[in-house]
Coordinates of C-alpha atoms in Angstrom, one line a residue:
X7 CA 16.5 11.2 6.9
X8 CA 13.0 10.5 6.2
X9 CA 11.8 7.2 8.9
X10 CA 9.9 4.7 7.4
X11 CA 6.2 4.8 8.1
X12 CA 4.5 1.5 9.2
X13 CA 0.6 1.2 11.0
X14 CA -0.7 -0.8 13.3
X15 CA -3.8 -2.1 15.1
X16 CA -4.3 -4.1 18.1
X17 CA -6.7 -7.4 17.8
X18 CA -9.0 -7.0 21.2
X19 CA -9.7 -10.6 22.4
X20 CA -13.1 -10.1 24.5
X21 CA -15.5 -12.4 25.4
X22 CA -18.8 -13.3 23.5
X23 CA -21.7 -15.1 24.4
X24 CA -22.3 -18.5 22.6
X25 CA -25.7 -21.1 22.3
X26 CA -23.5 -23.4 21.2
X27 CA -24.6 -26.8 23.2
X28 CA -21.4 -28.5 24.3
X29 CA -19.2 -25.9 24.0
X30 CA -17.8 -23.9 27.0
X31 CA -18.4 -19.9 26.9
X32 CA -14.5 -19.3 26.9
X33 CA -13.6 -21.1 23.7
X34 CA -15.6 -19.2 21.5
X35 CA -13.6 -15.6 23.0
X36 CA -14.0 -13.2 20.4
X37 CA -10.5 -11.9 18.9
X38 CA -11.8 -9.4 16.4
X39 CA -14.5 -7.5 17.1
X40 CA -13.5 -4.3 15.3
X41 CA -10.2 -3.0 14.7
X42 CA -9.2 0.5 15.0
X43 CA -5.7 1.9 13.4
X44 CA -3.3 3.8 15.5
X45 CA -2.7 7.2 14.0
X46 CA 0.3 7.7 16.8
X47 CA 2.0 6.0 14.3
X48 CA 1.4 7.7 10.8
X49 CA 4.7 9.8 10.4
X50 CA 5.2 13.2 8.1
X51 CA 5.0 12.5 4.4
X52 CA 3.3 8.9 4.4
X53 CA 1.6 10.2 1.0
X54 CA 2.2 13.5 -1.0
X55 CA -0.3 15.1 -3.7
X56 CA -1.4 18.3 -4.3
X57 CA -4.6 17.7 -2.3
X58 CA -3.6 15.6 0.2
X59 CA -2.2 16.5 3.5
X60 CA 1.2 14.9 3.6
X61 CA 0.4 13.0 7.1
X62 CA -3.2 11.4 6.2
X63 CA -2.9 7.8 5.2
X64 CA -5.5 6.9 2.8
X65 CA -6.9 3.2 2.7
X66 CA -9.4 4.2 0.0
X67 CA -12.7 6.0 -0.4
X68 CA -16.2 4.5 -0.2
X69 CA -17.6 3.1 -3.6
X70 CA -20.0 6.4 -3.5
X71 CA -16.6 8.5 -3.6
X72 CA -15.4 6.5 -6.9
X73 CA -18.3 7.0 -9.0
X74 CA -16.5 5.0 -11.7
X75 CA -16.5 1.7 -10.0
X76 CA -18.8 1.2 -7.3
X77 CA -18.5 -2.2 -6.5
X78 CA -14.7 -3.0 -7.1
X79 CA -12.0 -3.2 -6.1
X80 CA -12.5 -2.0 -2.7
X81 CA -10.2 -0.6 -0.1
X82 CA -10.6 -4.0 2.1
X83 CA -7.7 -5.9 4.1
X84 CA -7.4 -9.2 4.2
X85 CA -7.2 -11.2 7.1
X86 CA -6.0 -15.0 7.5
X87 CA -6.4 -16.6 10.7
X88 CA -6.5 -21.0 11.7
X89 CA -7.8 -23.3 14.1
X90 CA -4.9 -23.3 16.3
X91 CA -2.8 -25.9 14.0
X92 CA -2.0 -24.1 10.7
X93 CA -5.5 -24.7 8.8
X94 CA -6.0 -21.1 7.7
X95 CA -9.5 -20.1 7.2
X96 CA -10.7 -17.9 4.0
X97 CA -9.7 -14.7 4.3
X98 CA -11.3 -11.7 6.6
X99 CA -12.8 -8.9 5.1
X100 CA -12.5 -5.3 6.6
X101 CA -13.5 -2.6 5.1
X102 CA -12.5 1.0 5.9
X103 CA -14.3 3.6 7.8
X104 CA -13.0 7.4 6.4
X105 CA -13.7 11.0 8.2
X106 CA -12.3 14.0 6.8
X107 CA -9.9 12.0 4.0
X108 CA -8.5 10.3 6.9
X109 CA -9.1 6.7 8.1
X110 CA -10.3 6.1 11.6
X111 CA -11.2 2.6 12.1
X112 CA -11.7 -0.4 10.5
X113 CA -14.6 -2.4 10.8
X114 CA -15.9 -6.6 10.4
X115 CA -17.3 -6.6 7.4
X116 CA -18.7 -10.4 7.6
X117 CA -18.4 -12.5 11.1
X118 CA -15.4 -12.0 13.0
X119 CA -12.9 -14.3 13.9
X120 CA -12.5 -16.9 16.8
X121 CA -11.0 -19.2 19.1
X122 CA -11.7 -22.8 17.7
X123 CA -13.3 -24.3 20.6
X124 CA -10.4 -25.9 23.1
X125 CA -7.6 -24.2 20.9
X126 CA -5.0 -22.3 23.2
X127 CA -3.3 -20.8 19.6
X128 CA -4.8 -18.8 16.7
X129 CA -2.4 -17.7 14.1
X130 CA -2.7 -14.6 11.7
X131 CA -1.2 -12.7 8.7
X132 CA -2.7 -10.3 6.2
X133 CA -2.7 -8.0 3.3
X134 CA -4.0 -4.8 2.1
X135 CA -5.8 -4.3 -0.1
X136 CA -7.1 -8.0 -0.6
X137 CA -8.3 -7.5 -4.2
X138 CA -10.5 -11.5 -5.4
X139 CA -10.1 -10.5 -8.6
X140 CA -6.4 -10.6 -8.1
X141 CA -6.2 -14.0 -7.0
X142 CA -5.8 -17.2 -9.1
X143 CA -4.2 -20.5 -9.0
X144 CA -4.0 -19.9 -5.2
X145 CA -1.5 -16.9 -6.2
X146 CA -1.8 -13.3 -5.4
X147 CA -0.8 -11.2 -7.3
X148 CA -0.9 -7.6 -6.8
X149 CA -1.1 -5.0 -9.0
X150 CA 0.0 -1.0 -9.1
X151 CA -2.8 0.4 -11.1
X152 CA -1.7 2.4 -14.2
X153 CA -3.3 5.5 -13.0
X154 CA -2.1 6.7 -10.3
X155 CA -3.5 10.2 -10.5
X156 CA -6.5 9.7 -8.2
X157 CA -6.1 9.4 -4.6
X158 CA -8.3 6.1 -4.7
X159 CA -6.4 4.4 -7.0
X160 CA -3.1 5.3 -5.2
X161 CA -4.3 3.9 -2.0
X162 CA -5.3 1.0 -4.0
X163 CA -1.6 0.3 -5.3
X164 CA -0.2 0.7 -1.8
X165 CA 0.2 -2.4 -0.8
X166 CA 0.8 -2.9 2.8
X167 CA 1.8 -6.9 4.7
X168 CA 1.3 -7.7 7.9
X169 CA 3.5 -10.7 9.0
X170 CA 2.6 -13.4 10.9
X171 CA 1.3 -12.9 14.5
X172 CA 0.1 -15.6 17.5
X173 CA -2.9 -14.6 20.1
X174 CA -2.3 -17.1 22.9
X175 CA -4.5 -18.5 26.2
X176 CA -4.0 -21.0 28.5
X177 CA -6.7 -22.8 30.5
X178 CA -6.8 -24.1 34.0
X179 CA -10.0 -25.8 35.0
X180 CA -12.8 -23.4 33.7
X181 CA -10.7 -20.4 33.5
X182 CA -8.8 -18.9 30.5
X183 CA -6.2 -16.5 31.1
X184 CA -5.0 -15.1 28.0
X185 CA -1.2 -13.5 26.6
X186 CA -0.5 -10.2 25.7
X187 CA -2.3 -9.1 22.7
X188 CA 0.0 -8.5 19.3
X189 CA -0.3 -5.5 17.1
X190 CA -1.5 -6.8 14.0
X191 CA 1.5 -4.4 12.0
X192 CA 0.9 -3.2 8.2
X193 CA 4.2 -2.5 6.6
X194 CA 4.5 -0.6 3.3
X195 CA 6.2 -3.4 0.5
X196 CA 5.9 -1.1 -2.5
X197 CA 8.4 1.5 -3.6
X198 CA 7.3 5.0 -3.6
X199 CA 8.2 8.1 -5.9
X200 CA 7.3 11.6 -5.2
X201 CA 8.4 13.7 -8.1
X202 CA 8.4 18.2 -7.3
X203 CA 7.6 19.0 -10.9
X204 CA 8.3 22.9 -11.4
X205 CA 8.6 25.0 -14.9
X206 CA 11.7 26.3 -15.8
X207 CA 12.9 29.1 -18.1
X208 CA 10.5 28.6 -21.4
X209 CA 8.1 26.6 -20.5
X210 CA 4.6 27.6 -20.2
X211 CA 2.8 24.5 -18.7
X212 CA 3.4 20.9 -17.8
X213 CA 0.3 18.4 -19.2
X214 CA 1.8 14.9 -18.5
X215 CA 3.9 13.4 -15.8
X216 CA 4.5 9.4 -16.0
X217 CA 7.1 6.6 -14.9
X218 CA 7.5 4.3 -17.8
X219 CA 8.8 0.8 -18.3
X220 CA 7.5 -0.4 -15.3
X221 CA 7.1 -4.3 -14.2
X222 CA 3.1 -3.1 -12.5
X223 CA 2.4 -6.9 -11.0
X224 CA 4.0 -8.5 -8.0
X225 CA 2.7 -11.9 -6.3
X226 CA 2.5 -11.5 -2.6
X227 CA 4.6 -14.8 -1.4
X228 CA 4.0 -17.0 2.1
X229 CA 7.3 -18.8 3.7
X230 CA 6.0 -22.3 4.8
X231 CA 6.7 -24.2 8.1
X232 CA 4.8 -27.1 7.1
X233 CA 1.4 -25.9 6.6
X234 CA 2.5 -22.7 9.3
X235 CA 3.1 -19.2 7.7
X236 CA 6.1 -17.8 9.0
X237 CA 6.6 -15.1 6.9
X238 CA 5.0 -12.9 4.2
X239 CA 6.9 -11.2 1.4
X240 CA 6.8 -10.1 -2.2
X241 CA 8.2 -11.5 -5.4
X242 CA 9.7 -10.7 -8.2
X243 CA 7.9 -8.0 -10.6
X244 CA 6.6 -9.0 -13.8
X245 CA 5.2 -6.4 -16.4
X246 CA 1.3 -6.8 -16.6
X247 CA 0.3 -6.7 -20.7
X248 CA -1.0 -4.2 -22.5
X249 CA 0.9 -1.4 -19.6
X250 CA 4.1 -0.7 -18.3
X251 CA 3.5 2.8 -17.8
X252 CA 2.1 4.7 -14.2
X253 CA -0.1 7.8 -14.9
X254 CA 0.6 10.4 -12.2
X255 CA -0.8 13.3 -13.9
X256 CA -2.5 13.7 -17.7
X257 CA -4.3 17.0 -18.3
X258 CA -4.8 18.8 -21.3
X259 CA -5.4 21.8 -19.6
X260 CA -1.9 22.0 -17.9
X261 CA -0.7 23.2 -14.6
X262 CA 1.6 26.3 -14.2
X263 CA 2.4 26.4 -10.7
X264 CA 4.9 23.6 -9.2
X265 CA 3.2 20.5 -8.3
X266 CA 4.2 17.7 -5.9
X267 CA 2.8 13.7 -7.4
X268 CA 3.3 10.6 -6.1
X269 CA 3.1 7.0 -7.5
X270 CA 3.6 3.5 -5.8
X271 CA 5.6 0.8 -8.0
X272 CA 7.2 -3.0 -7.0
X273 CA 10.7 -3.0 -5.6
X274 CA 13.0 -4.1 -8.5
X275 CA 16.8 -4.2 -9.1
X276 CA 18.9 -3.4 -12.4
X277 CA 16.5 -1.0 -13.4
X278 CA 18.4 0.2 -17.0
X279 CA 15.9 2.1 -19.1
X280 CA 13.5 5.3 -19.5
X281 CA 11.5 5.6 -15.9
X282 CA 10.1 9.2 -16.1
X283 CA 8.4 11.4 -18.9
X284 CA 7.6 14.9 -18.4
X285 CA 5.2 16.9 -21.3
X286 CA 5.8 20.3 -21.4
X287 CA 4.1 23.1 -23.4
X288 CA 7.0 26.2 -24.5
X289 CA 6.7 29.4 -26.5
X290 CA 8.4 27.0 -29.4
X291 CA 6.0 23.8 -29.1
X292 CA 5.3 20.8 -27.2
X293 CA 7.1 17.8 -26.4
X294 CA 8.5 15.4 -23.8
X295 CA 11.4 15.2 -21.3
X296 CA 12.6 11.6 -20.5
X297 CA 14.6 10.9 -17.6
X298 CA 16.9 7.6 -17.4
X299 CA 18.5 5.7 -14.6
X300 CA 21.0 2.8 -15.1
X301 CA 21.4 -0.5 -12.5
X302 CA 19.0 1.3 -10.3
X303 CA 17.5 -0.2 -7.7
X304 CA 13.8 0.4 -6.1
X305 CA 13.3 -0.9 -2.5
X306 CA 10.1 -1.8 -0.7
X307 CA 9.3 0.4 2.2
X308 CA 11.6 3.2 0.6
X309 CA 11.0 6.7 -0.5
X310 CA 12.7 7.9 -3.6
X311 CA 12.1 12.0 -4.3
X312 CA 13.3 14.3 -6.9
X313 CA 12.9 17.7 -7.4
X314 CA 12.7 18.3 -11.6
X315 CA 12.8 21.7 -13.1
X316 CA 11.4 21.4 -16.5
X317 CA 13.0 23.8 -19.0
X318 CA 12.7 24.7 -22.9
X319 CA 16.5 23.5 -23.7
X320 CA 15.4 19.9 -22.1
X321 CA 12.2 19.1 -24.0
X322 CA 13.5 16.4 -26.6
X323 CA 16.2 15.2 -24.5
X324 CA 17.0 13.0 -22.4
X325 CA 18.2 12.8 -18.9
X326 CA 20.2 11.1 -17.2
X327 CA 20.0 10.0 -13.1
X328 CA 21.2 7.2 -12.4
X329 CA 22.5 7.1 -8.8
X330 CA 18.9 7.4 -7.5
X331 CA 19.0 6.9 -3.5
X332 CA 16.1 5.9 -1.0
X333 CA 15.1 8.6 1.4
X334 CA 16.9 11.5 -0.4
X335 CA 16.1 14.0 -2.6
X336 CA 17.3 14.3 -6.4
X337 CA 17.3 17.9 -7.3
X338 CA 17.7 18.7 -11.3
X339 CA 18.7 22.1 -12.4
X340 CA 17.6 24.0 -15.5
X341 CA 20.5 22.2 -17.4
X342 CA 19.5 18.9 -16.5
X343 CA 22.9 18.7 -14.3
X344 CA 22.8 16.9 -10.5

């Protein structure tokens, strides 16, 4: 059984120098200077595409890698930290650092954050990708973008939460001695799908693979103490208008050879309806196979696979496979049996 895959990075807490009149050289120590992701703890499969290795994790490319929209959204996490009694500042911005399609470190990319002078607390919790335009009414709401074919925009949908964490220090005379240092965590909260698309008896090429009727837009929920963040969730997933559909591969051209996609969507439960189309192209014509699941339910941090061999016989039909598990595979035969 596939484990499920989670990152983390460790928030260094070194001192920095200060002018600050009045203020002792300890209480403005330094707590993120740069972070740097673990890959110790990327496991096998954490994305799957035809181009991408299936143990890279992908935050995102830089804007000169997605010529199409150079200034946003950007592949940024976002960073909440307080003064020590639950006043959280505007977020943190850190932007990704790539090499090779995989990410290495993560890097300030506006002033870091601090110990409020005298506090012995600083609190933190996060998101990524941290999207502004996403944000209103003090909500966020994050979004799966409807094209999923390119590796940027599937990093994009990913979204990962990291829950609340506590960097402590305690002071005696001039001296700070300071706790262990937390792992800031990153958790995946979105569902994935990884469909095996091969061609079957009949069919000459596949030109369109989609998951359909999909609620795209999820607002990222904080669980109040007061004014303290204790936890950080999702909620419940609304359809965005104008889309309910999740592109994982549109070419008129076609491919012949089996192809493994992937797509990132909001946990939901009681899923009754289409969810996956498949074009195909056969000696007879063209047309679509739809697959159907009934009750089903999509969890966050989950992996749901299927192997689906496309045939002549299926194009027009529709199929049904309901009984879809997390972290196994669903293999289809020509006849569209289990």
């Amino acid at each position: 059984m596939k484990k499920n895959t989670f990152y983390s990075f460790s928030l260094a807490a070194l001192l920095a120098a200060t002018l600050l009149t009045g203020c002792e050289e300890e209480d403005v120590m330094l707590i993120v200077p740069k972070v740097s992701i673990s890959l110790d703890n990327i496991e096998v499969s954490t994305r799957a595409d035809n181009d991408v290795n299936n143990t890279t994790f992908l935050l995102g490319y830089e804007a000169t890698e997605n010529p199409s929209n150079l200034v946003t959204p950007k592949s940024i996490f976002g960073i909440f930290a307080d003064n020590g009694s639950y006043t959280y500042s505007a977020v943190k911005n850190y932007g990704s650092t790539k090499s090779s399609k995989t990410i290495k470190t993560v890097n300030a990319t506006n002033d870091a954050i601090y110990f409020k002078p005298g506090a012995t607390d600083c609190h933190m919790y996060g998101w990524y990708p941290y999207i502004s335009s996403y944000v209103s009414s003090g909500t966020y709401n994050h979004q799966v973008l409807p094209d999923q074919s390119s590796n940027f925009n599937y990093a994009l949908s990913d979204l990962l939460i990291a829950q609340p964490i506590t960097h402590s220090r305690t002071k005696s005379g001039n001296t700070w001695t300071y706790g262990t240092k937390p792992d800031f965590t990153l958790k995946h909260a979105m569902s994935k799908i990884i469909l095996t698309v091969t061609l079957g008896t009949g069919v000459t090429k596949i030109t369109g693979v989609r998951l359909v009727n999909v609620n795209r837009q999820v607002p990222v929920t904080l669980t109040k103490s007061g004014n303290q963040v204790t936890a950080v969730g999702v909620g419940t997933a609304a359809a965005v208008s104008g889309s309910t559909t999740v592109t994982l591969y549109s070419n008129s051209t076609g491919f012949i050879a089996s192809k493994v996609l992937a797509a990132v969507i909001p946990p939901r439960t009681g899923v009754t309806a289409d969810f996956i189309e498949v074009d195909a192209t056969t000696a007879l014509g063209s047309g679509t196979v739809k697959f159907s699941v009934s009750s089903q339910t999509f969890t966050g941090d989950r992996t749901y696979s299927a192997t689906l061999n496309i045939t002549q016989q299926q194009v027009g039909t529709t199929v049904d496979i309901s009984g879809w598990g997390a972290n196994t595979n669903l293999t289809l035969g020509g006849d569209g049996r289990i």
